[in-house]
């Protein structure tokens, strides 16, 4: 049966946005080469030095607003893939950028949150993250200062949408992992979850290099996502399979 008629789960990581100019985390000169996770990406870090954490995210937000940062051919190919899929299709991204949305993908879950939103830790009011967050910022609902943080999942916090994600995994017929090192759970465990379902599920990995989970995939497409994903999607649509 044509892949386009199956339920398709797409997992993306920082690698899909690399060719758009957004740095990955664990490659040479990646984000974690320049910052320590425990300084900028945990609740304890925020309590200890909120201004460092705020400036880390204000910087990434500023980068994302640079007009040079645009969706690349891999993002657009996924949007095309979704349009031609006759069954259920879901993009679960670990990325906090908005390039899938800008490329036209519709069904997207940002399991690590995104740079679009912030919230007040005191009253939980959600706000658009379209300003520089500082500890002087006063929540407009509860008037508390310094309580607003980015709506991004830090290490040790529960990722978002896990119920929806595992419900979709239960009916997944094709699992496609793109541009992730499979270092961080639970995303890195989705392939193991599917593997233990003992169902016939097509599993494809797209990366520059092999990862610790490559052995579990039916096929690994090596190379830059802007080359491998458009080619894969074009062939699917041409063959309708
Ligand atoms: N095409 C395909 N894959 C690429 C490309 C590219 N052009 N460039 C890099 N990659 C691959 C790298 O080989 C690597 O395996 O993307 C992967 C990026 O890995 P990481 O930097 O670890 O990013 P990611 O897997 O998304 O990290 C997961 O860790 O720090 C947390 O919350 C953060 O969401 C992030 C999570």
mmCIF file with all atom_site columns, C-alpha atoms in Angstrom, residues 110-234:
data_model
loop_
_atom_site.group_PDB
_atom_site.id
_atom_site.type_symbol
_atom_site.label_atom_id
_atom_site.label_alt_id
_atom_site.label_comp_id
_atom_site.label_asym_id
_atom_site.label_entity_id
_atom_site.label_seq_id
_atom_site.pdbx_PDB_ins_code
_atom_site.Cartn_x
_atom_site.Cartn_y
_atom_site.Cartn_z
_atom_site.occupancy
_atom_site.B_iso_or_equiv
_atom_site.pdbx_formal_charge
_atom_site.auth_seq_id
_atom_site.auth_comp_id
_atom_site.auth_asym_id
_atom_site.auth_atom_id
_atom_site.pdbx_PDB_model_num
ATOM 1   C CA . UNK A 1 110 ? 6.402  21.446 19.666 1.00 0.00 ? 110 UNK A CA 1
ATOM 2   C CA . UNK A 1 111 ? 7.170  18.915 22.395 1.00 0.00 ? 111 UNK A CA 1
ATOM 3   C CA . UNK A 1 112 ? 9.911  21.167 23.859 1.00 0.00 ? 112 UNK A CA 1
ATOM 4   C CA . UNK A 1 113 ? 7.813  24.336 23.539 1.00 0.00 ? 113 UNK A CA 1
ATOM 5   C CA . UNK A 1 114 ? 8.634  27.229 21.226 1.00 0.00 ? 114 UNK A CA 1
ATOM 6   C CA . UNK A 1 115 ? 10.040 30.756 21.103 1.00 0.00 ? 115 UNK A CA 1
ATOM 7   C CA . UNK A 1 116 ? 6.529  32.051 20.327 1.00 0.00 ? 116 UNK A CA 1
ATOM 8   C CA . UNK A 1 117 ? 5.224  32.053 23.883 1.00 0.00 ? 117 UNK A CA 1
ATOM 9   C CA . UNK A 1 118 ? 6.183  32.960 27.453 1.00 0.00 ? 118 UNK A CA 1
ATOM 10  C CA . UNK A 1 119 ? 4.204  32.624 30.689 1.00 0.00 ? 119 UNK A CA 1
ATOM 11  C CA . UNK A 1 120 ? 4.008  33.938 34.224 1.00 0.00 ? 120 UNK A CA 1
ATOM 12  C CA . UNK A 1 121 ? 5.102  31.333 36.768 1.00 0.00 ? 121 UNK A CA 1
ATOM 13  C CA . UNK A 1 122 ? 2.920  33.017 39.416 1.00 0.00 ? 122 UNK A CA 1
ATOM 14  C CA . UNK A 1 123 ? -0.472 33.237 37.644 1.00 0.00 ? 123 UNK A CA 1
ATOM 15  C CA . UNK A 1 124 ? 0.251  31.067 34.584 1.00 0.00 ? 124 UNK A CA 1
ATOM 16  C CA . UNK A 1 125 ? -0.860 33.791 32.161 1.00 0.00 ? 125 UNK A CA 1
ATOM 17  C CA . UNK A 1 126 ? 0.391  32.948 28.661 1.00 0.00 ? 126 UNK A CA 1
ATOM 18  C CA . UNK A 1 127 ? 1.812  35.796 26.614 1.00 0.00 ? 127 UNK A CA 1
ATOM 19  C CA . UNK A 1 128 ? 3.318  36.245 23.180 1.00 0.00 ? 128 UNK A CA 1
ATOM 20  C CA . UNK A 1 129 ? 7.092  36.230 23.473 1.00 0.00 ? 129 UNK A CA 1
ATOM 21  C CA . UNK A 1 130 ? 7.566  39.346 21.343 1.00 0.00 ? 130 UNK A CA 1
ATOM 22  C CA . UNK A 1 131 ? 9.651  41.387 23.770 1.00 0.00 ? 131 UNK A CA 1
ATOM 23  C CA . UNK A 1 132 ? 12.949 41.058 25.664 1.00 0.00 ? 132 UNK A CA 1
ATOM 24  C CA . UNK A 1 133 ? 12.209 39.147 28.853 1.00 0.00 ? 133 UNK A CA 1
ATOM 25  C CA . UNK A 1 134 ? 14.021 40.587 31.897 1.00 0.00 ? 134 UNK A CA 1
ATOM 26  C CA . UNK A 1 135 ? 13.500 40.238 35.615 1.00 0.00 ? 135 UNK A CA 1
ATOM 27  C CA . UNK A 1 136 ? 12.042 43.776 35.567 1.00 0.00 ? 136 UNK A CA 1
ATOM 28  C CA . UNK A 1 137 ? 9.138  42.623 33.418 1.00 0.00 ? 137 UNK A CA 1
ATOM 29  C CA . UNK A 1 138 ? 5.857  42.903 35.329 1.00 0.00 ? 138 UNK A CA 1
ATOM 30  C CA . UNK A 1 139 ? 3.096  40.387 34.585 1.00 0.00 ? 139 UNK A CA 1
ATOM 31  C CA . UNK A 1 140 ? 0.048  42.310 33.369 1.00 0.00 ? 140 UNK A CA 1
ATOM 32  C CA . UNK A 1 141 ? -2.336 39.951 35.164 1.00 0.00 ? 141 UNK A CA 1
ATOM 33  C CA . UNK A 1 142 ? -0.877 39.530 38.637 1.00 0.00 ? 142 UNK A CA 1
ATOM 34  C CA . UNK A 1 143 ? 1.548  42.465 38.625 1.00 0.00 ? 143 UNK A CA 1
ATOM 35  C CA . UNK A 1 144 ? 4.409  40.300 39.861 1.00 0.00 ? 144 UNK A CA 1
ATOM 36  C CA . UNK A 1 145 ? 7.879  41.198 38.611 1.00 0.00 ? 145 UNK A CA 1
ATOM 37  C CA . UNK A 1 146 ? 10.493 38.725 37.396 1.00 0.00 ? 146 UNK A CA 1
ATOM 38  C CA . UNK A 1 147 ? 8.066  35.793 37.219 1.00 0.00 ? 147 UNK A CA 1
ATOM 39  C CA . UNK A 1 148 ? 7.769  35.535 33.443 1.00 0.00 ? 148 UNK A CA 1
ATOM 40  C CA . UNK A 1 149 ? 9.759  32.789 31.673 1.00 0.00 ? 149 UNK A CA 1
ATOM 41  C CA . UNK A 1 150 ? 9.924  31.369 28.172 1.00 0.00 ? 150 UNK A CA 1
ATOM 42  C CA . UNK A 1 151 ? 7.402  28.609 27.427 1.00 0.00 ? 151 UNK A CA 1
ATOM 43  C CA . UNK A 1 152 ? 10.180 26.151 26.666 1.00 0.00 ? 152 UNK A CA 1
ATOM 44  C CA . UNK A 1 153 ? 10.645 22.749 28.309 1.00 0.00 ? 153 UNK A CA 1
ATOM 45  C CA . UNK A 1 154 ? 13.864 22.711 30.318 1.00 0.00 ? 154 UNK A CA 1
ATOM 46  C CA . UNK A 1 155 ? 15.838 19.597 31.241 1.00 0.00 ? 155 UNK A CA 1
ATOM 47  C CA . UNK A 1 156 ? 14.035 17.805 34.049 1.00 0.00 ? 156 UNK A CA 1
ATOM 48  C CA . UNK A 1 157 ? 10.630 19.188 33.005 1.00 0.00 ? 157 UNK A CA 1
ATOM 49  C CA . UNK A 1 158 ? 7.865  17.158 31.372 1.00 0.00 ? 158 UNK A CA 1
ATOM 50  C CA . UNK A 1 159 ? 7.766  17.603 27.562 1.00 0.00 ? 159 UNK A CA 1
ATOM 51  C CA . UNK A 1 160 ? 4.459  18.803 26.095 1.00 0.00 ? 160 UNK A CA 1
ATOM 52  C CA . UNK A 1 161 ? 1.678  16.842 24.329 1.00 0.00 ? 161 UNK A CA 1
ATOM 53  C CA . UNK A 1 162 ? 2.947  13.388 25.403 1.00 0.00 ? 162 UNK A CA 1
ATOM 54  C CA . UNK A 1 163 ? -0.583 11.906 25.505 1.00 0.00 ? 163 UNK A CA 1
ATOM 55  C CA . UNK A 1 164 ? -1.291 13.035 21.937 1.00 0.00 ? 164 UNK A CA 1
ATOM 56  C CA . UNK A 1 165 ? 2.152  11.870 20.842 1.00 0.00 ? 165 UNK A CA 1
ATOM 57  C CA . UNK A 1 166 ? 1.846  8.341  22.255 1.00 0.00 ? 166 UNK A CA 1
ATOM 58  C CA . UNK A 1 167 ? -1.738 8.049  21.002 1.00 0.00 ? 167 UNK A CA 1
ATOM 59  C CA . UNK A 1 168 ? -0.439 8.824  17.522 1.00 0.00 ? 168 UNK A CA 1
ATOM 60  C CA . UNK A 1 169 ? 2.518  6.464  17.916 1.00 0.00 ? 169 UNK A CA 1
ATOM 61  C CA . UNK A 1 170 ? 0.038  3.645  18.675 1.00 0.00 ? 170 UNK A CA 1
ATOM 62  C CA . UNK A 1 171 ? -1.448 4.047  15.166 1.00 0.00 ? 171 UNK A CA 1
ATOM 63  C CA . UNK A 1 172 ? 1.771  5.015  13.393 1.00 0.00 ? 172 UNK A CA 1
ATOM 64  C CA . UNK A 1 173 ? 2.512  3.036  10.225 1.00 0.00 ? 173 UNK A CA 1
ATOM 65  C CA . UNK A 1 174 ? 5.481  5.093  9.026  1.00 0.00 ? 174 UNK A CA 1
ATOM 66  C CA . UNK A 1 175 ? 7.970  6.724  11.445 1.00 0.00 ? 175 UNK A CA 1
ATOM 67  C CA . UNK A 1 176 ? 10.432 9.218  9.974  1.00 0.00 ? 176 UNK A CA 1
ATOM 68  C CA . UNK A 1 177 ? 13.184 10.762 12.135 1.00 0.00 ? 177 UNK A CA 1
ATOM 69  C CA . UNK A 1 178 ? 14.960 13.808 10.695 1.00 0.00 ? 178 UNK A CA 1
ATOM 70  C CA . UNK A 1 179 ? 18.008 15.675 12.026 1.00 0.00 ? 179 UNK A CA 1
ATOM 71  C CA . UNK A 1 180 ? 18.100 14.440 15.595 1.00 0.00 ? 180 UNK A CA 1
ATOM 72  C CA . UNK A 1 181 ? 21.031 12.855 17.427 1.00 0.00 ? 181 UNK A CA 1
ATOM 73  C CA . UNK A 1 182 ? 18.589 10.770 19.495 1.00 0.00 ? 182 UNK A CA 1
ATOM 74  C CA . UNK A 1 183 ? 20.307 11.948 22.663 1.00 0.00 ? 183 UNK A CA 1
ATOM 75  C CA . UNK A 1 184 ? 17.312 13.292 24.575 1.00 0.00 ? 184 UNK A CA 1
ATOM 76  C CA . UNK A 1 185 ? 14.363 11.300 25.913 1.00 0.00 ? 185 UNK A CA 1
ATOM 77  C CA . UNK A 1 186 ? 11.458 10.784 25.549 1.00 0.00 ? 186 UNK A CA 1
ATOM 78  C CA . UNK A 1 187 ? 11.898 11.741 21.836 1.00 0.00 ? 187 UNK A CA 1
ATOM 79  C CA . UNK A 1 188 ? 14.885 9.378  21.505 1.00 0.00 ? 188 UNK A CA 1
ATOM 80  C CA . UNK A 1 189 ? 12.686 6.583  22.875 1.00 0.00 ? 189 UNK A CA 1
ATOM 81  C CA . UNK A 1 190 ? 9.862  6.871  20.304 1.00 0.00 ? 190 UNK A CA 1
ATOM 82  C CA . UNK A 1 191 ? 11.644 4.410  18.010 1.00 0.00 ? 191 UNK A CA 1
ATOM 83  C CA . UNK A 1 192 ? 12.046 1.926  20.883 1.00 0.00 ? 192 UNK A CA 1
ATOM 84  C CA . UNK A 1 193 ? 8.358  2.368  21.769 1.00 0.00 ? 193 UNK A CA 1
ATOM 85  C CA . UNK A 1 194 ? 7.387  1.503  18.193 1.00 0.00 ? 194 UNK A CA 1
ATOM 86  C CA . UNK A 1 195 ? 9.870  -1.363 18.039 1.00 0.00 ? 195 UNK A CA 1
ATOM 87  C CA . UNK A 1 196 ? 8.255  -3.072 21.040 1.00 0.00 ? 196 UNK A CA 1
ATOM 88  C CA . UNK A 1 197 ? 4.760  -2.774 19.508 1.00 0.00 ? 197 UNK A CA 1
ATOM 89  C CA . UNK A 1 198 ? 5.773  -5.687 17.274 1.00 0.00 ? 198 UNK A CA 1
ATOM 90  C CA . UNK A 1 199 ? 3.810  -4.236 14.365 1.00 0.00 ? 199 UNK A CA 1
ATOM 91  C CA . UNK A 1 200 ? 5.046  -3.770 10.795 1.00 0.00 ? 200 UNK A CA 1
ATOM 92  C CA . UNK A 1 201 ? 6.029  -0.103 10.880 1.00 0.00 ? 201 UNK A CA 1
ATOM 93  C CA . UNK A 1 202 ? 8.268  1.480  8.254  1.00 0.00 ? 202 UNK A CA 1
ATOM 94  C CA . UNK A 1 203 ? 11.044 3.388  10.040 1.00 0.00 ? 203 UNK A CA 1
ATOM 95  C CA . UNK A 1 204 ? 13.310 5.801  8.175  1.00 0.00 ? 204 UNK A CA 1
ATOM 96  C CA . UNK A 1 205 ? 16.082 7.980  9.583  1.00 0.00 ? 205 UNK A CA 1
ATOM 97  C CA . UNK A 1 206 ? 17.450 11.078 7.838  1.00 0.00 ? 206 UNK A CA 1
ATOM 98  C CA . UNK A 1 207 ? 20.713 12.436 9.217  1.00 0.00 ? 207 UNK A CA 1
ATOM 99  C CA . UNK A 1 208 ? 24.185 13.549 8.178  1.00 0.00 ? 208 UNK A CA 1
ATOM 100 C CA . UNK A 1 209 ? 25.606 10.582 10.029 1.00 0.00 ? 209 UNK A CA 1
ATOM 101 C CA . UNK A 1 210 ? 24.576 7.417  11.852 1.00 0.00 ? 210 UNK A CA 1
ATOM 102 C CA . UNK A 1 211 ? 23.080 7.831  15.333 1.00 0.00 ? 211 UNK A CA 1
ATOM 103 C CA . UNK A 1 212 ? 22.889 5.507  18.336 1.00 0.00 ? 212 UNK A CA 1
ATOM 104 C CA . UNK A 1 213 ? 19.420 4.415  17.116 1.00 0.00 ? 213 UNK A CA 1
ATOM 105 C CA . UNK A 1 214 ? 20.214 3.937  13.400 1.00 0.00 ? 214 UNK A CA 1
ATOM 106 C CA . UNK A 1 215 ? 20.319 0.161  13.896 1.00 0.00 ? 215 UNK A CA 1
ATOM 107 C CA . UNK A 1 216 ? 16.573 0.175  14.639 1.00 0.00 ? 216 UNK A CA 1
ATOM 108 C CA . UNK A 1 217 ? 15.587 1.870  11.368 1.00 0.00 ? 217 UNK A CA 1
ATOM 109 C CA . UNK A 1 218 ? 14.683 0.033  8.160  1.00 0.00 ? 218 UNK A CA 1
ATOM 110 C CA . UNK A 1 219 ? 16.591 2.578  6.135  1.00 0.00 ? 219 UNK A CA 1
ATOM 111 C CA . UNK A 1 220 ? 18.992 5.430  6.948  1.00 0.00 ? 220 UNK A CA 1
ATOM 112 C CA . UNK A 1 221 ? 19.213 8.245  4.390  1.00 0.00 ? 221 UNK A CA 1
ATOM 113 C CA . UNK A 1 222 ? 22.590 9.935  4.913  1.00 0.00 ? 222 UNK A CA 1
ATOM 114 C CA . UNK A 1 223 ? 23.134 13.484 3.764  1.00 0.00 ? 223 UNK A CA 1
ATOM 115 C CA . UNK A 1 224 ? 21.832 17.017 4.257  1.00 0.00 ? 224 UNK A CA 1
ATOM 116 C CA . UNK A 1 225 ? 18.079 17.126 4.851  1.00 0.00 ? 225 UNK A CA 1
ATOM 117 C CA . UNK A 1 226 ? 17.637 19.760 2.139  1.00 0.00 ? 226 UNK A CA 1
ATOM 118 C CA . UNK A 1 227 ? 18.755 17.105 -0.376 1.00 0.00 ? 227 UNK A CA 1
ATOM 119 C CA . UNK A 1 228 ? 17.433 13.843 1.089  1.00 0.00 ? 228 UNK A CA 1
ATOM 120 C CA . UNK A 1 229 ? 13.934 14.935 2.183  1.00 0.00 ? 229 UNK A CA 1
ATOM 121 C CA . UNK A 1 230 ? 12.808 16.671 -1.059 1.00 0.00 ? 230 UNK A CA 1
ATOM 122 C CA . UNK A 1 231 ? 14.090 13.683 -3.090 1.00 0.00 ? 231 UNK A CA 1
ATOM 123 C CA . UNK A 1 232 ? 12.261 11.228 -0.812 1.00 0.00 ? 232 UNK A CA 1
ATOM 124 C CA . UNK A 1 233 ? 8.992  13.182 -0.942 1.00 0.00 ? 233 UNK A CA 1
ATOM 125 C CA . UNK A 1 234 ? 9.178  13.811 -4.714 1.00 0.00 ? 234 UNK A CA 1
#
